[in-house]
XYZ file of N, CA and C in Angstrom:
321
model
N 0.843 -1.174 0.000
C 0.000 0.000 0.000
C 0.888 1.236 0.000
N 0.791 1.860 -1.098
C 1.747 3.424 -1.116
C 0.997 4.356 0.060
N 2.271 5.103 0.423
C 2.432 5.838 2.046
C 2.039 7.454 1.248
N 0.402 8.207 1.561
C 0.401 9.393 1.399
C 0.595 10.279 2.602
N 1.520 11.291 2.253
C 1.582 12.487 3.147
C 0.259 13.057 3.487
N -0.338 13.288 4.308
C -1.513 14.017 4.473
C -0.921 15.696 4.737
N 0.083 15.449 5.095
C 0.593 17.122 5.661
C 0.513 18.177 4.666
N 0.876 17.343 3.651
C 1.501 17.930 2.266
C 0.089 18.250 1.516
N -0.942 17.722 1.705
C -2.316 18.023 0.971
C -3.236 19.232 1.670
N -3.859 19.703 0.184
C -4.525 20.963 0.475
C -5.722 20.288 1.447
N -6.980 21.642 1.737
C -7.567 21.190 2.408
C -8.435 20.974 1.137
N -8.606 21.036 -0.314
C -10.014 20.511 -1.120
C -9.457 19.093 -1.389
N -8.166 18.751 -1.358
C -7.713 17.370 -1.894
C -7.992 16.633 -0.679
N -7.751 16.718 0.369
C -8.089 16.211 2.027
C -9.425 15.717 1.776
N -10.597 16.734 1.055
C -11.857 16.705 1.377
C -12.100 15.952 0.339
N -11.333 15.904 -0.535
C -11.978 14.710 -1.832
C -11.696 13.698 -1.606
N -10.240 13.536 -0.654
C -10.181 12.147 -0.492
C -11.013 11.589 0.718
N -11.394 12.538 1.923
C -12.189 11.992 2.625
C -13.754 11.233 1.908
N -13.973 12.230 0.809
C -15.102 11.416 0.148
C -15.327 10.011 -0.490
N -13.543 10.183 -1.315
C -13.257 8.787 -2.062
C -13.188 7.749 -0.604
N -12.676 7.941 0.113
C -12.678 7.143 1.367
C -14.384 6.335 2.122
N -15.045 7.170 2.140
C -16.506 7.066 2.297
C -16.684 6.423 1.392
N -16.715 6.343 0.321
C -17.712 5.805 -0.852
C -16.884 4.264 -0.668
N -15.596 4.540 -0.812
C -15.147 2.576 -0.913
C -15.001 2.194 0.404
N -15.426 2.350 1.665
C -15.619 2.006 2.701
C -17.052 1.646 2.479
N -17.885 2.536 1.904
C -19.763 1.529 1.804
C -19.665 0.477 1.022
N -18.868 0.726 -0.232
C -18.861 -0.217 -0.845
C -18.133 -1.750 -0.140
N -17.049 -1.443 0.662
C -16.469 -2.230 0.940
C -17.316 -2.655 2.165
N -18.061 -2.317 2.859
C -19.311 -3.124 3.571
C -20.157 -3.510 2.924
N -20.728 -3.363 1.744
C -21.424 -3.947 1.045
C -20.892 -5.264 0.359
N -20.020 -5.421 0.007
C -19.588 -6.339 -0.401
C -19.190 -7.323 0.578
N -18.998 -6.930 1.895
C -18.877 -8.191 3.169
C -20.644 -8.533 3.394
N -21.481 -7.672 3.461
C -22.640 -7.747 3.623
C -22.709 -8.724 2.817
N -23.119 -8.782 1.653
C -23.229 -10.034 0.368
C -22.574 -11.193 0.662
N -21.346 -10.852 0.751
C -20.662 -12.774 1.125
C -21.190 -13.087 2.240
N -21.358 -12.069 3.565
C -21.907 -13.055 4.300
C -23.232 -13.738 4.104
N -24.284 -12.938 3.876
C -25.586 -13.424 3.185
C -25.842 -14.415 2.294
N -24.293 -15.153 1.138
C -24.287 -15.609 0.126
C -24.346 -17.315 1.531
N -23.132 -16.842 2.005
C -22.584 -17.742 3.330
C -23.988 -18.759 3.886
N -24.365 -17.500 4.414
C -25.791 -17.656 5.617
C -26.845 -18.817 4.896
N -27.259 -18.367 3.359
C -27.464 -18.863 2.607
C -27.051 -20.325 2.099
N -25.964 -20.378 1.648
C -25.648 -21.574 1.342
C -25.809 -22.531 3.059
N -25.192 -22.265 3.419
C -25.487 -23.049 5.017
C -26.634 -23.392 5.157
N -27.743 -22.350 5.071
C -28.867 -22.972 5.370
C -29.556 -23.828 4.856
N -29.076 -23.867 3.438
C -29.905 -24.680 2.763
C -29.096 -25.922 2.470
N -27.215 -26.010 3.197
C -26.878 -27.469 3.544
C -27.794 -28.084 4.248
N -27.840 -27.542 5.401
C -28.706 -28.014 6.350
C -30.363 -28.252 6.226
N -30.700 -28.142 5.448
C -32.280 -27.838 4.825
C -33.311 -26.919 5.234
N -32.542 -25.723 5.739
C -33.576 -24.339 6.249
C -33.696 -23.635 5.191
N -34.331 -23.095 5.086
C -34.584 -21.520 4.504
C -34.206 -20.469 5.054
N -34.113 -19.608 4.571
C -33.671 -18.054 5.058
C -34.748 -17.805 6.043
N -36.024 -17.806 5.183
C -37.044 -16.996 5.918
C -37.254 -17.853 7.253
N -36.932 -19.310 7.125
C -37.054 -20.048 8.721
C -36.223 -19.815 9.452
N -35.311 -19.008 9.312
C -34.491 -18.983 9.888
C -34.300 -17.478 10.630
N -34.748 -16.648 10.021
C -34.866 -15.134 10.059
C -35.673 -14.591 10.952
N -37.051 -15.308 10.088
C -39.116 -14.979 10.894
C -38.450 -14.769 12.401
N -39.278 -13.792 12.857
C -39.117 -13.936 14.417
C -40.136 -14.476 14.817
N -39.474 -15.190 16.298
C -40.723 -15.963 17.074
C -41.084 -14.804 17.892
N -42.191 -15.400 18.966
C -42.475 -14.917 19.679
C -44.155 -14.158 19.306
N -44.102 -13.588 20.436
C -45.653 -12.812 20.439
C -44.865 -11.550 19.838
N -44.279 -10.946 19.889
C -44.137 -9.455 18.993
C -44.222 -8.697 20.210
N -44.846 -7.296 19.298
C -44.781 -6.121 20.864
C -46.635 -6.111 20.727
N -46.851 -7.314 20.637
C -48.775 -6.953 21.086
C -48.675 -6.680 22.644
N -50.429 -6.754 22.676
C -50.636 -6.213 24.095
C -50.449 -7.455 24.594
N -50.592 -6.829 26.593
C -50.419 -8.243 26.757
C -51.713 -8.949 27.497
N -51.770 -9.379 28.346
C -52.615 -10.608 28.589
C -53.944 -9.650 29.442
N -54.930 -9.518 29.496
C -55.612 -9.462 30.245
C -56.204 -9.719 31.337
N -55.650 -9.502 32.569
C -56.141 -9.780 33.730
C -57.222 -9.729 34.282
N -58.210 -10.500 35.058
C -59.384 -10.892 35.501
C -59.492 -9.990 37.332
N -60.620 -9.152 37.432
C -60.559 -8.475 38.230
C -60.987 -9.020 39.456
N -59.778 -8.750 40.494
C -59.846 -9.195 41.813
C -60.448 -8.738 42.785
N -60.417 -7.316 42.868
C -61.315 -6.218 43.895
C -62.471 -5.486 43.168
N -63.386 -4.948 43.897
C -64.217 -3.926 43.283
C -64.670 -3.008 44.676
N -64.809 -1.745 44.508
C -65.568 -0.956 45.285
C -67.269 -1.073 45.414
N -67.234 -1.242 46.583
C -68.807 -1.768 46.867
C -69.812 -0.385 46.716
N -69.116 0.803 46.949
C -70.173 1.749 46.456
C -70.278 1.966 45.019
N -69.190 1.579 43.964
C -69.320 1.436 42.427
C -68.593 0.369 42.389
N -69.516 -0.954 41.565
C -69.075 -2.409 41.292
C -68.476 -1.998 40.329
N -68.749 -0.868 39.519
C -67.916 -0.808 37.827
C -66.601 -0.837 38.647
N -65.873 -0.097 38.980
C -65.142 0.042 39.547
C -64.020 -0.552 40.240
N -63.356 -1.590 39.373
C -62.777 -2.555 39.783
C -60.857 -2.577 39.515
N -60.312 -3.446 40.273
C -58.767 -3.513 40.330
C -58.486 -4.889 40.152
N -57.456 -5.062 39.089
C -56.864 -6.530 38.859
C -56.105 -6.733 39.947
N -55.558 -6.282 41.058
C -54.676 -5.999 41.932
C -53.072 -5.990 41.371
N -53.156 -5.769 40.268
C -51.578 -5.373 39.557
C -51.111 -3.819 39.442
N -49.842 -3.167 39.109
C -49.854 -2.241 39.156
C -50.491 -1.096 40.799
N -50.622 0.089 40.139
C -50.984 1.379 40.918
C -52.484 0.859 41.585
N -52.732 0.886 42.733
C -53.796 1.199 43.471
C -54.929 2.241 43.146
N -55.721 2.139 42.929
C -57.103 2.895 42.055
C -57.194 3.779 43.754
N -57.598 5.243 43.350
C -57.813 6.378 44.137
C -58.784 5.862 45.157
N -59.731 5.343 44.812
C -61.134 4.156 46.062
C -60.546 3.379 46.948
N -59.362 2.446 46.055
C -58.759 1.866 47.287
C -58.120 2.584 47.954
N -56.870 3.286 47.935
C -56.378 3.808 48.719
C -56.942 4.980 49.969
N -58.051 5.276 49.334
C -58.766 6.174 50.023
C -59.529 5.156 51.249
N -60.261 4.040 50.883
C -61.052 3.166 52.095
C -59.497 2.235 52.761
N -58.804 2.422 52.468
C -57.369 1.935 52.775
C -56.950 2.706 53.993
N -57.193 3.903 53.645
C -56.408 5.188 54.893
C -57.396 5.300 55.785
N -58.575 4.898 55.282
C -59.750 5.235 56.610
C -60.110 3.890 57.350
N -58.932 3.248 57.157
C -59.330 1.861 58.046
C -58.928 0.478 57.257
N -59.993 0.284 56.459
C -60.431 -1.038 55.581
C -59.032 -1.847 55.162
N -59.678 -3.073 54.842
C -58.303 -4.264 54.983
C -58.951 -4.799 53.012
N -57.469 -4.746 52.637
C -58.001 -4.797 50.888
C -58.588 -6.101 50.720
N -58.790 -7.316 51.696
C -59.476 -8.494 51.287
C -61.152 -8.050 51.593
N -61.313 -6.966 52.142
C -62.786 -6.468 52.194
C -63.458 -6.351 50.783
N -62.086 -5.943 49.916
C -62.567 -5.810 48.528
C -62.693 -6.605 47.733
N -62.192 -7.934 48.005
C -62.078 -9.043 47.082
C -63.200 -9.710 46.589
N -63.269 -9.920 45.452
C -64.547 -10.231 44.491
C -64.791 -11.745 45.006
């Protein structure tokens, strides 16, 4: 590999070569990108996978999640109910401070 002076270069030749530098550096990830993919590829299909079986993600994804079945309710509003997960609903904590024991609430 020939040895360039950088000292010795202007600053528009600096800046062109920083560009030529960029461009065969993408290229030169692109072209590892491909062999490996060519790689990944051939392998998988030694082995008898497919890409896409191999790729697909499992799992549930980012859905919601499960729905919990409600454990407490406030007896002055039945709508009014707590899975007992998470934050304490403003009813409980309120019949909470004035006494009450949270299995009073239990459905």
């Amino acid at each position: 590999m020939a040895s360039i002076n950088l000292n010795k270069m202007s600053l528009k030749d600096l800046l062109a070569l920083q560009e030529d530098l960029e461009q065969a550096i993408a290229n030169a990830q692109l072209r590892e990108k491909q062999e490996v993919l060519s790689q990944m590829e051939a392998l998988a299909q030694e082995r008898g996978f497919s890409m896409n079986e191999l790729i697909t993600p499992r799992g549930r994804g980012k859905g919601k999640g499960s729905v919990s079945a409600a454990k407490y309710a406030n007896p002055d509003n039945r709508a009014e109910t707590w899975t007992g997960r998470g934050r304490k609903p403003n009813w409980l904590v309120d019949k909470l401070k004035k006494g009450a024991k949270i299995d009073d609430f239990a459905i």
